[in-house]
C-alpha positions as semicolon CSV with decimal commas, in nm:
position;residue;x (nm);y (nm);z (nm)
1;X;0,607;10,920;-24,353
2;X;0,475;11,195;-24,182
3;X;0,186;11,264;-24,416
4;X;0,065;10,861;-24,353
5;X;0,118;10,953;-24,004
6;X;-0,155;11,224;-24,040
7;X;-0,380;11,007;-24,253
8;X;-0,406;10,730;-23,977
9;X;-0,395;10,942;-23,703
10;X;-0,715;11,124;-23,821
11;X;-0,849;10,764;-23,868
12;X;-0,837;10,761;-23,493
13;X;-0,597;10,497;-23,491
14;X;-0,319;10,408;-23,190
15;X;0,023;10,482;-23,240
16;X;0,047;10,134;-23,179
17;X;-0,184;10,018;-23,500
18;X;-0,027;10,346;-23,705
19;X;0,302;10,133;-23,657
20;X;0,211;9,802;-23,770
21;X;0,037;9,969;-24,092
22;X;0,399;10,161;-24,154
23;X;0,596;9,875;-24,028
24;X;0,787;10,128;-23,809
25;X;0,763;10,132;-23,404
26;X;0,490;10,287;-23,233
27;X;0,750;10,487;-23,033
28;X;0,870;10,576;-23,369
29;X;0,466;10,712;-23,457
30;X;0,473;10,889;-23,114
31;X;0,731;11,088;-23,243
32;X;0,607;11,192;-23,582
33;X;0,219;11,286;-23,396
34;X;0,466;11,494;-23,101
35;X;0,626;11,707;-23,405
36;X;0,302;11,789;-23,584
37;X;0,093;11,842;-23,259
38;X;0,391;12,096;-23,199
39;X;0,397;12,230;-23,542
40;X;-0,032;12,279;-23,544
41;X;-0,038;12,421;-23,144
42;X;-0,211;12,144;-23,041
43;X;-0,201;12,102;-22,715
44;X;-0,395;11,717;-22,728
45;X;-0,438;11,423;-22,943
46;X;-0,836;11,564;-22,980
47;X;-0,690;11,923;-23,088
48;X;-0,493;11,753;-23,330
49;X;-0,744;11,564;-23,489
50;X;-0,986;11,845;-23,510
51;X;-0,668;12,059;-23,699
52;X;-0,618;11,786;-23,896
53;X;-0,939;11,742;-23,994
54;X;-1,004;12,173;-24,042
55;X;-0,692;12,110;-24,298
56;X;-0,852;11,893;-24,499
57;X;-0,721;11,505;-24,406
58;X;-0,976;11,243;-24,385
């Protein structure tokens, strides 16, 4: 779930649309981007994205 998560968030997509694509919450999405923001040090959704991106997800 987590690696979808990843996919669509580097897609630049809202928690909100991430949800309806994994037919879980968006709350539920807000959760899974929290734990690998923590896990990459990012300390934004932009930071993310850009460590996302460095590692190779599209």
């Amino acid at each position: 779930m987590r690696q979808r998560s990843r996919t669509n968030c580097c897609q630049g997509l809202t928690h909100r649309e991430i949800g309806e694509r994994l037919y879980i919450s968006a709350k539920t999405v807000e959760h899974h981007v929290a734990r690998i923001r923590r896990r990459l040090d990012a300390g934004s959704r932009s930071e993310l994205l850009a460590a996302l991106r460095a590692a190779g997800y599209r």
